[in-house]
Amino acid sequence: MEFFRLESDKRYKNPVATQIKDSQIEQMEPSVWFTKITKDVKALDFFVIQKFNRKYFLVSDRLKQLFDIYGDGYEKAVPLFATDSQQQRLEFYWNLRLKNGDYLVPRMLYSKEEPMLREEPPFPTQCFQGTDGDGEYIIVSLPLAEHILRKNWNGIRLVPIKQKGGEGL
């Protein structure tokens, strides 16, 4: 089966993400933050906030519902609410930590190599969080990637991931 790395699409700038305080992300506790969201801006369904060597994956509620269907569970899922009282608009996000799958080939910090799978995860695994020496990633299976592509998601980029010793999976 083929797998893909879920990444933020750099073509989109999420104004909601710039208003989040570091402590709200790092504490992994439910929180509300106040921001300005213009009427013409589409909220992103997925974005990553990086603090040092740790990544925090923020997903919209509808993307989390997809992970509920395909996923094996979470280490932690914390609700975050972005509110704009002037526009009377609320965006609901989850600070998500999927169960960690030990399937990535170890890499050195700041490696130029792309992340690779050491072995294919067992069949029912559709998505997991992988960690190697250079970072953390959300990895999704081909069926889940196809489902994501069929929907009108904002801010998601799918990058194919190779398996060690092969062209792909």
Short mmCIF file of N, CA, C and O in Angstrom, two decimals, residues 3-51:
data_model
loop_
_atom_site.label_atom_id
_atom_site.label_comp_id
_atom_site.label_asym_id
_atom_site.label_seq_id
_atom_site.Cartn_x
_atom_site.Cartn_y
_atom_site.Cartn_z
N PHE A 3 1.78 5.22 0.95
CA PHE A 3 1.55 6.15 2.05
C PHE A 3 2.03 7.53 1.65
O PHE A 3 2.89 7.69 0.79
N PHE A 4 1.44 8.54 2.31
CA PHE A 4 1.75 9.93 2.01
C PHE A 4 1.97 10.70 3.30
O PHE A 4 1.37 10.41 4.33
N ARG A 5 2.83 11.70 3.20
CA ARG A 5 3.09 12.60 4.32
C ARG A 5 2.14 13.78 4.20
O ARG A 5 2.01 14.38 3.14
N LEU A 6 1.44 14.10 5.27
CA LEU A 6 0.51 15.22 5.30
C LEU A 6 1.29 16.47 5.69
O LEU A 6 1.95 16.49 6.72
N GLU A 7 1.23 17.50 4.84
CA GLU A 7 1.96 18.74 5.11
C GLU A 7 1.06 19.94 4.90
O GLU A 7 0.05 19.85 4.21
N SER A 8 1.46 21.07 5.47
CA SER A 8 0.76 22.33 5.23
C SER A 8 1.08 22.79 3.82
O SER A 8 2.22 22.69 3.37
N ASP A 9 0.07 23.29 3.13
CA ASP A 9 0.29 23.85 1.81
C ASP A 9 0.81 25.27 1.99
O ASP A 9 0.12 26.13 2.53
N LYS A 10 2.03 25.52 1.55
CA LYS A 10 2.69 26.81 1.76
C LYS A 10 2.05 27.94 0.95
O LYS A 10 2.36 29.10 1.17
N ARG A 11 1.18 27.61 0.00
CA ARG A 11 0.53 28.65 -0.80
C ARG A 11 -0.51 29.42 0.01
O ARG A 11 -0.92 30.50 -0.38
N TYR A 12 -0.94 28.85 1.14
CA TYR A 12 -1.93 29.48 1.98
C TYR A 12 -1.27 30.05 3.22
O TYR A 12 -0.42 29.42 3.82
N LYS A 13 -1.70 31.23 3.60
CA LYS A 13 -1.25 31.79 4.87
C LYS A 13 -2.47 31.84 5.76
O LYS A 13 -3.49 32.42 5.40
N ASN A 14 -2.38 31.21 6.91
CA ASN A 14 -3.52 31.13 7.81
C ASN A 14 -3.44 32.26 8.83
O ASN A 14 -2.59 32.23 9.71
N PRO A 15 -4.32 33.25 8.75
CA PRO A 15 -4.28 34.35 9.71
C PRO A 15 -4.63 33.90 11.13
O PRO A 15 -4.24 34.52 12.09
N VAL A 16 -5.34 32.81 11.25
CA VAL A 16 -5.72 32.29 12.56
C VAL A 16 -4.47 31.80 13.30
O VAL A 16 -4.29 32.05 14.47
N ALA A 17 -3.60 31.13 12.59
CA ALA A 17 -2.42 30.52 13.21
C ALA A 17 -1.47 31.56 13.80
O ALA A 17 -0.80 31.30 14.79
N THR A 18 -1.42 32.74 13.20
CA THR A 18 -0.47 33.74 13.68
C THR A 18 -0.86 34.34 15.02
O THR A 18 -0.05 34.96 15.67
N GLN A 19 -2.09 34.13 15.44
CA GLN A 19 -2.57 34.72 16.69
C GLN A 19 -2.44 33.79 17.89
O GLN A 19 -2.72 34.19 19.01
N ILE A 20 -2.02 32.57 17.68
CA ILE A 20 -1.94 31.60 18.77
C ILE A 20 -0.69 31.86 19.61
O ILE A 20 0.39 32.02 19.08
N LYS A 21 -0.85 31.87 20.92
CA LYS A 21 0.29 32.06 21.81
C LYS A 21 1.01 30.73 22.00
O LYS A 21 0.38 29.68 22.02
N ASP A 22 2.31 30.79 22.16
CA ASP A 22 3.11 29.58 22.34
C ASP A 22 2.60 28.71 23.49
O ASP A 22 2.51 27.50 23.38
N SER A 23 2.26 29.36 24.60
CA SER A 23 1.84 28.59 25.77
C SER A 23 0.54 27.83 25.50
O SER A 23 0.33 26.75 26.04
N GLN A 24 -0.34 28.37 24.66
CA GLN A 24 -1.60 27.70 24.35
C GLN A 24 -1.36 26.41 23.58
O GLN A 24 -2.10 25.45 23.73
N ILE A 25 -0.37 26.38 22.75
CA ILE A 25 -0.05 25.20 21.96
C ILE A 25 0.70 24.17 22.80
O ILE A 25 0.38 23.00 22.83
N GLU A 26 1.73 24.61 23.49
CA GLU A 26 2.63 23.71 24.19
C GLU A 26 1.99 23.02 25.39
O GLU A 26 2.36 21.91 25.74
N GLN A 27 1.02 23.66 26.03
CA GLN A 27 0.39 23.07 27.22
C GLN A 27 -0.55 21.93 26.87
O GLN A 27 -0.91 21.13 27.74
N MET A 28 -0.97 21.85 25.61
CA MET A 28 -1.90 20.80 25.18
C MET A 28 -3.14 20.76 26.08
O MET A 28 -3.55 19.70 26.54
N GLU A 29 -3.71 21.94 26.33
CA GLU A 29 -4.94 22.05 27.09
C GLU A 29 -5.95 22.84 26.26
O GLU A 29 -5.57 23.69 25.45
N PRO A 30 -7.25 22.59 26.43
CA PRO A 30 -8.26 23.33 25.68
C PRO A 30 -8.11 24.83 25.93
O PRO A 30 -7.84 25.27 27.05
N SER A 31 -8.27 25.62 24.87
CA SER A 31 -8.15 27.06 25.03
C SER A 31 -8.92 27.80 23.94
O SER A 31 -9.29 27.23 22.91
N VAL A 32 -9.15 29.06 24.22
CA VAL A 32 -9.80 29.98 23.29
C VAL A 32 -8.81 31.09 23.01
O VAL A 32 -8.16 31.59 23.93
N TRP A 33 -8.65 31.45 21.75
CA TRP A 33 -7.83 32.61 21.46
C TRP A 33 -8.62 33.54 20.57
O TRP A 33 -9.44 33.13 19.78
N PHE A 34 -8.38 34.83 20.77
CA PHE A 34 -9.11 35.86 20.05
C PHE A 34 -8.26 36.35 18.90
O PHE A 34 -7.06 36.57 19.05
N THR A 35 -8.87 36.48 17.75
CA THR A 35 -8.15 36.84 16.55
C THR A 35 -9.06 37.65 15.63
O THR A 35 -10.24 37.81 15.90
N LYS A 36 -8.50 38.15 14.56
CA LYS A 36 -9.28 38.84 13.54
C LYS A 36 -9.34 37.93 12.32
O LYS A 36 -8.31 37.59 11.76
N ILE A 37 -10.53 37.54 11.95
CA ILE A 37 -10.73 36.69 10.78
C ILE A 37 -11.58 37.47 9.78
O ILE A 37 -12.73 37.79 10.08
N THR A 38 -11.02 37.81 8.65
CA THR A 38 -11.79 38.56 7.67
C THR A 38 -12.81 37.66 7.00
O THR A 38 -12.65 36.44 6.93
N LYS A 39 -13.87 38.27 6.49
CA LYS A 39 -14.97 37.50 5.91
C LYS A 39 -14.54 36.69 4.69
O LYS A 39 -15.06 35.62 4.43
N ASP A 40 -13.60 37.21 3.91
CA ASP A 40 -13.23 36.55 2.66
C ASP A 40 -12.15 35.49 2.82
O ASP A 40 -11.75 34.85 1.85
N VAL A 41 -11.66 35.26 4.02
CA VAL A 41 -10.60 34.29 4.25
C VAL A 41 -11.20 32.92 4.56
O VAL A 41 -12.08 32.80 5.40
N LYS A 42 -10.72 31.91 3.85
CA LYS A 42 -11.12 30.54 4.16
C LYS A 42 -10.17 30.01 5.23
O LYS A 42 -8.97 30.12 5.11
N ALA A 43 -10.74 29.46 6.26
CA ALA A 43 -9.91 28.87 7.31
C ALA A 43 -9.29 27.58 6.78
O ALA A 43 -9.92 26.84 6.04
N LEU A 44 -8.07 27.34 7.16
CA LEU A 44 -7.38 26.13 6.72
C LEU A 44 -7.86 24.93 7.52
O LEU A 44 -8.22 25.04 8.68
N ASP A 45 -7.83 23.77 6.88
CA ASP A 45 -8.23 22.53 7.54
C ASP A 45 -7.04 21.86 8.22
O ASP A 45 -7.23 20.98 9.06
N PHE A 46 -5.83 22.26 7.85
CA PHE A 46 -4.64 21.64 8.43
C PHE A 46 -3.50 22.63 8.38
O PHE A 46 -3.26 23.26 7.34
N PHE A 47 -2.82 22.79 9.50
CA PHE A 47 -1.58 23.55 9.49
C PHE A 47 -0.70 23.07 10.63
O PHE A 47 -1.17 22.43 11.57
N VAL A 48 0.57 23.36 10.50
CA VAL A 48 1.57 22.88 11.46
C VAL A 48 2.24 24.08 12.09
O VAL A 48 2.61 25.03 11.39
N ILE A 49 2.39 24.04 13.40
CA ILE A 49 3.15 25.06 14.10
C ILE A 49 4.38 24.36 14.66
O ILE A 49 4.26 23.36 15.37
N GLN A 50 5.55 24.87 14.31
CA GLN A 50 6.79 24.24 14.76
C GLN A 50 7.42 25.09 15.85
O GLN A 50 7.61 26.29 15.68
N LYS A 51 7.72 24.45 16.96
CA LYS A 51 8.42 25.07 18.09
C LYS A 51 9.64 24.23 18.37
O LYS A 51 9.53 23.10 18.83
#
